[in-house]
């Protein structure tokens, strides 16, 4: 005799009821095999027990034995065809086996039997939703929609059906209905991560970035590791940053907010290349170039095809003089997109800087082939032509750029600068150039709202004159060693003395117009906007420039800044320098105060000048690169003066005075200026040579058997056809002479060959011509003057820095008097050092250049 099996508690079931109770308990505890054994025992006692068959089927279903489970439920239905529990269980098994038709059939049969059974309605809604999803995957969208809607009729609170129906609506373009169903989905299931995320997508697609971000953040509050929500939130934050950067006023606040959002985007997706790129752009705009480089590098690391990041890397390297690295970055961008016009243009700029004119021209032509309306490329082609001395061609390029973009400031100002190089400077041309400056300036000033006016200081012309002339000791200051108030002449270098005996008779000295000059004032600390109009107070003088580094202008502002009398002037410099160097630090040490304004907007600089209570603002660039005429146009100071950096009028009504002298601009000059001329009593320039200049050398002709080397280190833009004819005449009339030219474009073999061919065609042996490129070190450049005996000035745009360099190194300079300031700078310099014999008149030069 065998005993029945015992249960966990050791009790032996005394009846079928006890067996079923014990089996149900084991099933609830997930001891499915033990429960199944007891159900089998119960069925042995009563083969048609509905409870035992249902329990057996349930255990088999959970043991993943669907076919045996179906057999058990079929046995139930054979005994009791209307058993709803068995029908529901069959439906769920059919669903798991992807037998959707059978699942729907048995569940609909169960619903017919019990129409209000919540469990049946819930399961049928689930099955209909899954059927809809399968239909949608098969491309039967309309049928899928019907199933989702049928599911919601059975169970209106079924979040999954709302979610899936929202997806169908969104894909059909019905964002309103999609939004409604997503909102119902999260209303019925507040933890539905996918629905919150998709709500964010809908809001973002509508441009509602703040709402989208809120939806993504809600999804991540439920599941912080939900990758899709993190990625979408990063995208939305990135887009919001860009939107704020473009729309928020003031722009600096928008930029700050943009950086914050880009950085947040990278918290959620550190590999998001677009956010790294945009952060790089923002940091570059804030002049945080080190950070910009890092994020551009990360952008190309995470997206190697991001050619814009490579392009911008090249821009930063170019601006910091890392030209070879810039070329590498531009070439990497072009390897990705060979037709990227912006990079082709930027690469040409670097080639132009390096003097590789053929490569630059090829790159610019490629850029214009891709984008014939690319105004910036035409402007840069104009710069390239100007650097090669092709002034007419450069003017055509600038004018083309302006037709494409009338507001192109670079092209407009480059055109004005190029007009100074036109070699036909008769009186009508001089007047035309002035009028062009005036017209450009009138349109430019309309774009800049002036600050409210302040009370000007007394004697404005005197204040303007004193701004640069209070202490300039001489036009050639030997390492700035002269006492501040000295009026001492500088002895000409020995090589100039050697030349005097053979020079032509001295030209007559021009009369000096000092009608605008004044005696220095005495001490007071009042300022222009304080209402103190006493003539004895200290003037607050501002010098503003982007050239406070090793640049030509720096050699001429050094002495004025250093030798202002402290009892008369208080000097504040506004430095807009991207890459400060040793010269920057030297100039900084000479000023009373120094403002680094690079990275500030024109309005911010103007407000700073006004806050500093500047009486006289001296602008040092004119229409040359990096100028701050937009600041000047806002009239931040009551007296505004143009000085030194540009050989013509600014054209701006906001600039009242221009500092010059009676030799550069004789009292009878026909050249017109918008500014009132203030003629200083001596030369308007005071040159401080580089500390690296080195000693002057013996004239090479003294040790070369009488061979005379004539030179010019001026830019090719100043060497026009008439200048070349003049030099050719000299070479032809002096058989034992040579010509040495040095400038940037001679780094190009083709440019060198063009010049040599031109001389050869006119009977000059190319071996008599030396063409040198720029040299990397200033000491090397200055020592190059030891290779020449005499330098010939250019016209109608004479040298300034090159003239002073040559004279400092003991090399005579022969210049030509002319009808405009640009041509007469050499006249002023030579007169100031008593070398009028080296000044030729127009008639002699005309003979030589005819």
PDB file of C-alpha atoms in Angstrom, residues 550-799:
ATOM      1  CA  UNK A 550      55.507  94.791 -33.771  1.00  0.00           C
ATOM      2  CA  UNK A 551      53.872  96.649 -36.624  1.00  0.00           C
ATOM      3  CA  UNK A 552      54.803  99.720 -38.659  1.00  0.00           C
ATOM      4  CA  UNK A 553      52.450 101.972 -36.707  1.00  0.00           C
ATOM      5  CA  UNK A 554      54.049 100.973 -33.411  1.00  0.00           C
ATOM      6  CA  UNK A 555      57.350 102.580 -34.457  1.00  0.00           C
ATOM      7  CA  UNK A 556      55.594 105.948 -34.790  1.00  0.00           C
ATOM      8  CA  UNK A 557      53.374 105.931 -31.677  1.00  0.00           C
ATOM      9  CA  UNK A 558      56.127 104.820 -29.324  1.00  0.00           C
ATOM     10  CA  UNK A 559      57.658 108.292 -28.855  1.00  0.00           C
ATOM     11  CA  UNK A 560      54.375 110.263 -28.627  1.00  0.00           C
ATOM     12  CA  UNK A 561      53.109 107.919 -25.912  1.00  0.00           C
ATOM     13  CA  UNK A 562      56.409 107.989 -24.055  1.00  0.00           C
ATOM     14  CA  UNK A 563      57.128 111.709 -24.213  1.00  0.00           C
ATOM     15  CA  UNK A 564      53.811 113.266 -23.306  1.00  0.00           C
ATOM     16  CA  UNK A 565      54.407 115.662 -20.445  1.00  0.00           C
ATOM     17  CA  UNK A 566      52.774 114.186 -17.329  1.00  0.00           C
ATOM     18  CA  UNK A 567      51.796 117.658 -16.124  1.00  0.00           C
ATOM     19  CA  UNK A 568      49.921 118.221 -19.350  1.00  0.00           C
ATOM     20  CA  UNK A 569      48.508 114.912 -20.629  1.00  0.00           C
ATOM     21  CA  UNK A 570      47.187 111.726 -19.079  1.00  0.00           C
ATOM     22  CA  UNK A 571      47.499 108.922 -21.662  1.00  0.00           C
ATOM     23  CA  UNK A 572      45.182 105.917 -21.932  1.00  0.00           C
ATOM     24  CA  UNK A 573      45.782 103.368 -24.699  1.00  0.00           C
ATOM     25  CA  UNK A 574      42.990 101.207 -26.108  1.00  0.00           C
ATOM     26  CA  UNK A 575      44.640  98.074 -27.473  1.00  0.00           C
ATOM     27  CA  UNK A 576      42.668  95.931 -29.895  1.00  0.00           C
ATOM     28  CA  UNK A 577      45.539  93.474 -30.386  1.00  0.00           C
ATOM     29  CA  UNK A 578      44.834  89.780 -30.937  1.00  0.00           C
ATOM     30  CA  UNK A 579      48.386  88.551 -30.261  1.00  0.00           C
ATOM     31  CA  UNK A 580      50.284  90.816 -27.868  1.00  0.00           C
ATOM     32  CA  UNK A 581      54.069  90.647 -28.127  1.00  0.00           C
ATOM     33  CA  UNK A 582      57.104  92.290 -26.553  1.00  0.00           C
ATOM     34  CA  UNK A 583      56.310  95.592 -28.291  1.00  0.00           C
ATOM     35  CA  UNK A 584      52.806  95.484 -26.829  1.00  0.00           C
ATOM     36  CA  UNK A 585      54.205  95.117 -23.334  1.00  0.00           C
ATOM     37  CA  UNK A 586      56.711  97.909 -23.941  1.00  0.00           C
ATOM     38  CA  UNK A 587      54.026 100.339 -25.098  1.00  0.00           C
ATOM     39  CA  UNK A 588      51.852  99.297 -22.175  1.00  0.00           C
ATOM     40  CA  UNK A 589      54.614 100.282 -19.782  1.00  0.00           C
ATOM     41  CA  UNK A 590      54.703 103.791 -21.287  1.00  0.00           C
ATOM     42  CA  UNK A 591      51.021 104.674 -20.942  1.00  0.00           C
ATOM     43  CA  UNK A 592      49.335 105.936 -17.792  1.00  0.00           C
ATOM     44  CA  UNK A 593      46.586 103.369 -18.302  1.00  0.00           C
ATOM     45  CA  UNK A 594      46.097 100.495 -20.708  1.00  0.00           C
ATOM     46  CA  UNK A 595      42.809  99.005 -21.828  1.00  0.00           C
ATOM     47  CA  UNK A 596      42.839  95.642 -23.607  1.00  0.00           C
ATOM     48  CA  UNK A 597      39.652  95.982 -25.650  1.00  0.00           C
ATOM     49  CA  UNK A 598      40.117  93.076 -28.045  1.00  0.00           C
ATOM     50  CA  UNK A 599      36.967  91.006 -27.981  1.00  0.00           C
ATOM     51  CA  UNK A 600      34.720  93.917 -27.027  1.00  0.00           C
ATOM     52  CA  UNK A 601      32.114  95.256 -29.401  1.00  0.00           C
ATOM     53  CA  UNK A 602      32.458  98.716 -30.900  1.00  0.00           C
ATOM     54  CA  UNK A 603      29.698  99.973 -28.603  1.00  0.00           C
ATOM     55  CA  UNK A 604      31.441  98.548 -25.544  1.00  0.00           C
ATOM     56  CA  UNK A 605      34.730 100.200 -26.519  1.00  0.00           C
ATOM     57  CA  UNK A 606      32.962 103.509 -27.116  1.00  0.00           C
ATOM     58  CA  UNK A 607      31.285 103.327 -23.709  1.00  0.00           C
ATOM     59  CA  UNK A 608      34.644 102.554 -22.076  1.00  0.00           C
ATOM     60  CA  UNK A 609      36.221 105.603 -23.733  1.00  0.00           C
ATOM     61  CA  UNK A 610      33.330 107.761 -22.555  1.00  0.00           C
ATOM     62  CA  UNK A 611      33.629 106.324 -19.037  1.00  0.00           C
ATOM     63  CA  UNK A 612      37.348 107.185 -19.073  1.00  0.00           C
ATOM     64  CA  UNK A 613      36.439 110.838 -19.778  1.00  0.00           C
ATOM     65  CA  UNK A 614      38.753 111.100 -22.775  1.00  0.00           C
ATOM     66  CA  UNK A 615      39.214 114.640 -24.090  1.00  0.00           C
ATOM     67  CA  UNK A 616      41.104 113.788 -27.277  1.00  0.00           C
ATOM     68  CA  UNK A 617      40.840 110.393 -28.974  1.00  0.00           C
ATOM     69  CA  UNK A 618      43.602 109.621 -31.485  1.00  0.00           C
ATOM     70  CA  UNK A 619      42.692 107.053 -34.142  1.00  0.00           C
ATOM     71  CA  UNK A 620      45.765 105.384 -35.659  1.00  0.00           C
ATOM     72  CA  UNK A 621      44.571 103.124 -38.486  1.00  0.00           C
ATOM     73  CA  UNK A 622      42.301 104.950 -40.917  1.00  0.00           C
ATOM     74  CA  UNK A 623      41.036 102.457 -43.477  1.00  0.00           C
ATOM     75  CA  UNK A 624      43.763  99.858 -42.895  1.00  0.00           C
ATOM     76  CA  UNK A 625      43.207  96.381 -41.456  1.00  0.00           C
ATOM     77  CA  UNK A 626      41.840  96.130 -37.933  1.00  0.00           C
ATOM     78  CA  UNK A 627      40.664  99.736 -37.806  1.00  0.00           C
ATOM     79  CA  UNK A 628      38.126 100.869 -35.223  1.00  0.00           C
ATOM     80  CA  UNK A 629      36.337 103.528 -37.220  1.00  0.00           C
ATOM     81  CA  UNK A 630      33.027 102.113 -36.016  1.00  0.00           C
ATOM     82  CA  UNK A 631      34.058 103.195 -32.519  1.00  0.00           C
ATOM     83  CA  UNK A 632      35.029 106.631 -33.814  1.00  0.00           C
ATOM     84  CA  UNK A 633      31.688 106.956 -35.608  1.00  0.00           C
ATOM     85  CA  UNK A 634      29.950 106.720 -32.209  1.00  0.00           C
ATOM     86  CA  UNK A 635      31.766 109.911 -31.128  1.00  0.00           C
ATOM     87  CA  UNK A 636      32.891 108.713 -27.687  1.00  0.00           C
ATOM     88  CA  UNK A 637      35.241 111.703 -27.232  1.00  0.00           C
ATOM     89  CA  UNK A 638      34.560 115.404 -27.814  1.00  0.00           C
ATOM     90  CA  UNK A 639      37.721 115.775 -29.920  1.00  0.00           C
ATOM     91  CA  UNK A 640      38.649 112.980 -32.337  1.00  0.00           C
ATOM     92  CA  UNK A 641      41.869 113.002 -34.334  1.00  0.00           C
ATOM     93  CA  UNK A 642      43.298 110.929 -37.181  1.00  0.00           C
ATOM     94  CA  UNK A 643      47.034 110.355 -37.090  1.00  0.00           C
ATOM     95  CA  UNK A 644      49.795 108.433 -38.747  1.00  0.00           C
ATOM     96  CA  UNK A 645      48.299 105.117 -39.889  1.00  0.00           C
ATOM     97  CA  UNK A 646      46.601 106.163 -43.122  1.00  0.00           C
ATOM     98  CA  UNK A 647      47.716 108.605 -45.843  1.00  0.00           C
ATOM     99  CA  UNK A 648      44.342 110.096 -46.677  1.00  0.00           C
ATOM    100  CA  UNK A 649      41.156 111.413 -45.144  1.00  0.00           C
ATOM    101  CA  UNK A 650      38.983 109.035 -43.130  1.00  0.00           C
ATOM    102  CA  UNK A 651      35.986 110.765 -44.714  1.00  0.00           C
ATOM    103  CA  UNK A 652      34.193 110.673 -41.347  1.00  0.00           C
ATOM    104  CA  UNK A 653      32.475 113.804 -40.065  1.00  0.00           C
ATOM    105  CA  UNK A 654      33.055 112.404 -36.583  1.00  0.00           C
ATOM    106  CA  UNK A 655      36.817 112.936 -36.978  1.00  0.00           C
ATOM    107  CA  UNK A 656      37.400 116.649 -36.596  1.00  0.00           C
ATOM    108  CA  UNK A 657      41.171 116.894 -37.022  1.00  0.00           C
ATOM    109  CA  UNK A 658      44.053 115.286 -38.837  1.00  0.00           C
ATOM    110  CA  UNK A 659      47.637 115.718 -37.633  1.00  0.00           C
ATOM    111  CA  UNK A 660      50.179 116.496 -40.339  1.00  0.00           C
ATOM    112  CA  UNK A 661      52.824 119.075 -41.182  1.00  0.00           C
ATOM    113  CA  UNK A 662      53.576 121.714 -43.801  1.00  0.00           C
ATOM    114  CA  UNK A 663      55.739 119.389 -45.915  1.00  0.00           C
ATOM    115  CA  UNK A 664      53.433 116.357 -46.130  1.00  0.00           C
ATOM    116  CA  UNK A 665      50.463 118.698 -46.673  1.00  0.00           C
ATOM    117  CA  UNK A 666      51.715 122.136 -47.815  1.00  0.00           C
ATOM    118  CA  UNK A 667      49.432 125.090 -47.084  1.00  0.00           C
ATOM    119  CA  UNK A 668      48.723 125.404 -50.818  1.00  0.00           C
ATOM    120  CA  UNK A 669      47.810 121.732 -51.254  1.00  0.00           C
ATOM    121  CA  UNK A 670      44.851 121.044 -53.500  1.00  0.00           C
ATOM    122  CA  UNK A 671      44.108 117.758 -51.758  1.00  0.00           C
ATOM    123  CA  UNK A 672      40.923 118.002 -49.696  1.00  0.00           C
ATOM    124  CA  UNK A 673      40.228 116.378 -46.341  1.00  0.00           C
ATOM    125  CA  UNK A 674      37.008 116.024 -44.407  1.00  0.00           C
ATOM    126  CA  UNK A 675      39.054 116.636 -41.277  1.00  0.00           C
ATOM    127  CA  UNK A 676      40.603 120.007 -40.482  1.00  0.00           C
ATOM    128  CA  UNK A 677      44.376 119.770 -40.893  1.00  0.00           C
ATOM    129  CA  UNK A 678      46.482 120.545 -37.843  1.00  0.00           C
ATOM    130  CA  UNK A 679      50.025 121.159 -39.088  1.00  0.00           C
ATOM    131  CA  UNK A 680      52.617 120.462 -36.428  1.00  0.00           C
ATOM    132  CA  UNK A 681      55.588 122.860 -36.390  1.00  0.00           C
ATOM    133  CA  UNK A 682      58.018 120.084 -37.329  1.00  0.00           C
ATOM    134  CA  UNK A 683      57.737 116.687 -38.996  1.00  0.00           C
ATOM    135  CA  UNK A 684      54.477 115.028 -37.965  1.00  0.00           C
ATOM    136  CA  UNK A 685      56.241 111.659 -37.540  1.00  0.00           C
ATOM    137  CA  UNK A 686      58.619 110.528 -34.815  1.00  0.00           C
ATOM    138  CA  UNK A 687      60.248 107.201 -35.610  1.00  0.00           C
ATOM    139  CA  UNK A 688      61.552 104.904 -32.881  1.00  0.00           C
ATOM    140  CA  UNK A 689      63.593 102.128 -34.489  1.00  0.00           C
ATOM    141  CA  UNK A 690      63.536  98.531 -33.408  1.00  0.00           C
ATOM    142  CA  UNK A 691      65.969  97.599 -30.665  1.00  0.00           C
ATOM    143  CA  UNK A 692      66.954  94.709 -32.956  1.00  0.00           C
ATOM    144  CA  UNK A 693      68.005  96.959 -35.824  1.00  0.00           C
ATOM    145  CA  UNK A 694      71.724  96.460 -35.260  1.00  0.00           C
ATOM    146  CA  UNK A 695      74.504  98.751 -36.444  1.00  0.00           C
ATOM    147  CA  UNK A 696      74.637 100.510 -39.785  1.00  0.00           C
ATOM    148  CA  UNK A 697      77.135  99.127 -42.251  1.00  0.00           C
ATOM    149  CA  UNK A 698      79.532 100.520 -44.810  1.00  0.00           C
ATOM    150  CA  UNK A 699      78.043 101.293 -48.212  1.00  0.00           C
ATOM    151  CA  UNK A 700      78.491  98.106 -50.304  1.00  0.00           C
ATOM    152  CA  UNK A 701      79.605 100.114 -53.330  1.00  0.00           C
ATOM    153  CA  UNK A 702      82.802 100.974 -51.458  1.00  0.00           C
ATOM    154  CA  UNK A 703      83.877  97.368 -51.458  1.00  0.00           C
ATOM    155  CA  UNK A 704      82.402  96.098 -54.704  1.00  0.00           C
ATOM    156  CA  UNK A 705      84.511  97.811 -57.337  1.00  0.00           C
ATOM    157  CA  UNK A 706      82.099 100.707 -57.734  1.00  0.00           C
ATOM    158  CA  UNK A 707      78.948  98.616 -58.372  1.00  0.00           C
ATOM    159  CA  UNK A 708      76.027 100.613 -56.994  1.00  0.00           C
ATOM    160  CA  UNK A 709      73.049  98.689 -55.604  1.00  0.00           C
ATOM    161  CA  UNK A 710      69.757 100.541 -55.744  1.00  0.00           C
ATOM    162  CA  UNK A 711      66.964  99.138 -53.628  1.00  0.00           C
ATOM    163  CA  UNK A 712      63.359  99.337 -52.543  1.00  0.00           C
ATOM    164  CA  UNK A 713      61.762  97.321 -49.769  1.00  0.00           C
ATOM    165  CA  UNK A 714      58.284  98.712 -50.391  1.00  0.00           C
ATOM    166  CA  UNK A 715      55.240  96.589 -51.161  1.00  0.00           C
ATOM    167  CA  UNK A 716      54.597  95.692 -54.794  1.00  0.00           C
ATOM    168  CA  UNK A 717      51.322  97.623 -54.572  1.00  0.00           C
ATOM    169  CA  UNK A 718      53.442 100.807 -54.493  1.00  0.00           C
ATOM    170  CA  UNK A 719      55.579  99.747 -57.455  1.00  0.00           C
ATOM    171  CA  UNK A 720      53.479 100.770 -60.425  1.00  0.00           C
ATOM    172  CA  UNK A 721      54.361 101.005 -64.112  1.00  0.00           C
ATOM    173  CA  UNK A 722      55.760 104.543 -63.894  1.00  0.00           C
ATOM    174  CA  UNK A 723      57.949 103.625 -60.928  1.00  0.00           C
ATOM    175  CA  UNK A 724      59.287 100.620 -62.821  1.00  0.00           C
ATOM    176  CA  UNK A 725      60.015 102.757 -65.893  1.00  0.00           C
ATOM    177  CA  UNK A 726      61.924 105.164 -63.698  1.00  0.00           C
ATOM    178  CA  UNK A 727      64.020 102.385 -62.206  1.00  0.00           C
ATOM    179  CA  UNK A 728      64.624 100.912 -65.656  1.00  0.00           C
ATOM    180  CA  UNK A 729      65.915 104.278 -66.790  1.00  0.00           C
ATOM    181  CA  UNK A 730      68.330 104.416 -63.872  1.00  0.00           C
ATOM    182  CA  UNK A 731      69.594 100.892 -64.604  1.00  0.00           C
ATOM    183  CA  UNK A 732      70.039 101.752 -68.256  1.00  0.00           C
ATOM    184  CA  UNK A 733      71.901 105.022 -67.539  1.00  0.00           C
ATOM    185  CA  UNK A 734      74.103 103.548 -64.803  1.00  0.00           C
ATOM    186  CA  UNK A 735      75.593 100.386 -66.327  1.00  0.00           C
ATOM    187  CA  UNK A 736      77.420  99.362 -63.142  1.00  0.00           C
ATOM    188  CA  UNK A 737      74.216  99.438 -61.077  1.00  0.00           C
ATOM    189  CA  UNK A 738      72.056  96.689 -59.657  1.00  0.00           C
ATOM    190  CA  UNK A 739      68.473  96.673 -58.370  1.00  0.00           C
ATOM    191  CA  UNK A 740      67.352  94.865 -55.202  1.00  0.00           C
ATOM    192  CA  UNK A 741      63.656  94.556 -54.345  1.00  0.00           C
ATOM    193  CA  UNK A 742      62.302  92.853 -51.222  1.00  0.00           C
ATOM    194  CA  UNK A 743      58.657  92.105 -50.487  1.00  0.00           C
ATOM    195  CA  UNK A 744      56.326  89.239 -49.629  1.00  0.00           C
ATOM    196  CA  UNK A 745      55.157  88.112 -53.113  1.00  0.00           C
ATOM    197  CA  UNK A 746      58.739  87.311 -54.119  1.00  0.00           C
ATOM    198  CA  UNK A 747      58.298  84.095 -52.152  1.00  0.00           C
ATOM    199  CA  UNK A 748      56.560  82.975 -55.351  1.00  0.00           C
ATOM    200  CA  UNK A 749      58.856  81.764 -58.115  1.00  0.00           C
ATOM    201  CA  UNK A 750      56.303  82.784 -60.751  1.00  0.00           C
ATOM    202  CA  UNK A 751      56.146  86.387 -59.482  1.00  0.00           C
ATOM    203  CA  UNK A 752      59.924  86.552 -59.482  1.00  0.00           C
ATOM    204  CA  UNK A 753      60.014  85.246 -63.036  1.00  0.00           C
ATOM    205  CA  UNK A 754      57.435  87.791 -64.220  1.00  0.00           C
ATOM    206  CA  UNK A 755      59.593  90.621 -62.887  1.00  0.00           C
ATOM    207  CA  UNK A 756      62.795  89.204 -64.328  1.00  0.00           C
ATOM    208  CA  UNK A 757      61.125  88.706 -67.712  1.00  0.00           C
ATOM    209  CA  UNK A 758      59.874  92.274 -67.649  1.00  0.00           C
ATOM    210  CA  UNK A 759      63.375  93.651 -67.036  1.00  0.00           C
ATOM    211  CA  UNK A 760      64.874  91.265 -69.565  1.00  0.00           C
ATOM    212  CA  UNK A 761      62.400  92.403 -72.242  1.00  0.00           C
ATOM    213  CA  UNK A 762      63.688  95.951 -71.729  1.00  0.00           C
ATOM    214  CA  UNK A 763      67.309  95.005 -72.156  1.00  0.00           C
ATOM    215  CA  UNK A 764      68.266  94.608 -68.491  1.00  0.00           C
ATOM    216  CA  UNK A 765      70.252  91.469 -67.693  1.00  0.00           C
ATOM    217  CA  UNK A 766      68.263  89.548 -65.019  1.00  0.00           C
ATOM    218  CA  UNK A 767      71.531  88.898 -63.198  1.00  0.00           C
ATOM    219  CA  UNK A 768      71.499  92.592 -62.229  1.00  0.00           C
ATOM    220  CA  UNK A 769      68.203  92.109 -60.380  1.00  0.00           C
ATOM    221  CA  UNK A 770      67.851  90.631 -56.878  1.00  0.00           C
ATOM    222  CA  UNK A 771      64.348  89.764 -55.687  1.00  0.00           C
ATOM    223  CA  UNK A 772      64.062  88.852 -52.001  1.00  0.00           C
ATOM    224  CA  UNK A 773      61.029  87.621 -50.022  1.00  0.00           C
ATOM    225  CA  UNK A 774      60.232  88.802 -46.523  1.00  0.00           C
ATOM    226  CA  UNK A 775      62.591  87.583 -43.838  1.00  0.00           C
ATOM    227  CA  UNK A 776      61.250  85.977 -40.652  1.00  0.00           C
ATOM    228  CA  UNK A 777      63.235  88.049 -38.125  1.00  0.00           C
ATOM    229  CA  UNK A 778      63.232  91.821 -37.740  1.00  0.00           C
ATOM    230  CA  UNK A 779      67.009  91.881 -37.258  1.00  0.00           C
ATOM    231  CA  UNK A 780      67.437  90.081 -40.591  1.00  0.00           C
ATOM    232  CA  UNK A 781      65.132  92.575 -42.257  1.00  0.00           C
ATOM    233  CA  UNK A 782      66.988  95.594 -40.894  1.00  0.00           C
ATOM    234  CA  UNK A 783      70.380  94.171 -41.792  1.00  0.00           C
ATOM    235  CA  UNK A 784      69.160  93.686 -45.370  1.00  0.00           C
ATOM    236  CA  UNK A 785      69.635  97.441 -45.802  1.00  0.00           C
ATOM    237  CA  UNK A 786      73.374  96.798 -45.632  1.00  0.00           C
ATOM    238  CA  UNK A 787      73.047  95.236 -49.100  1.00  0.00           C
ATOM    239  CA  UNK A 788      71.996  98.482 -50.819  1.00  0.00           C
ATOM    240  CA  UNK A 789      73.717 101.823 -51.411  1.00  0.00           C
ATOM    241  CA  UNK A 790      70.686 103.923 -52.206  1.00  0.00           C
ATOM    242  CA  UNK A 791      66.940 103.432 -52.000  1.00  0.00           C
ATOM    243  CA  UNK A 792      64.490 104.960 -54.454  1.00  0.00           C
ATOM    244  CA  UNK A 793      61.098 105.905 -53.080  1.00  0.00           C
ATOM    245  CA  UNK A 794      57.842 104.919 -54.738  1.00  0.00           C
ATOM    246  CA  UNK A 795      55.099 107.240 -55.979  1.00  0.00           C
ATOM    247  CA  UNK A 796      52.362 108.325 -55.705  1.00  0.00           C
ATOM    248  CA  UNK A 797      52.331 106.252 -52.500  1.00  0.00           C
ATOM    249  CA  UNK A 798      55.724 106.782 -50.908  1.00  0.00           C
ATOM    250  CA  UNK A 799      57.306 104.703 -48.211  1.00  0.00           C
TER     251      UNK A 799
END
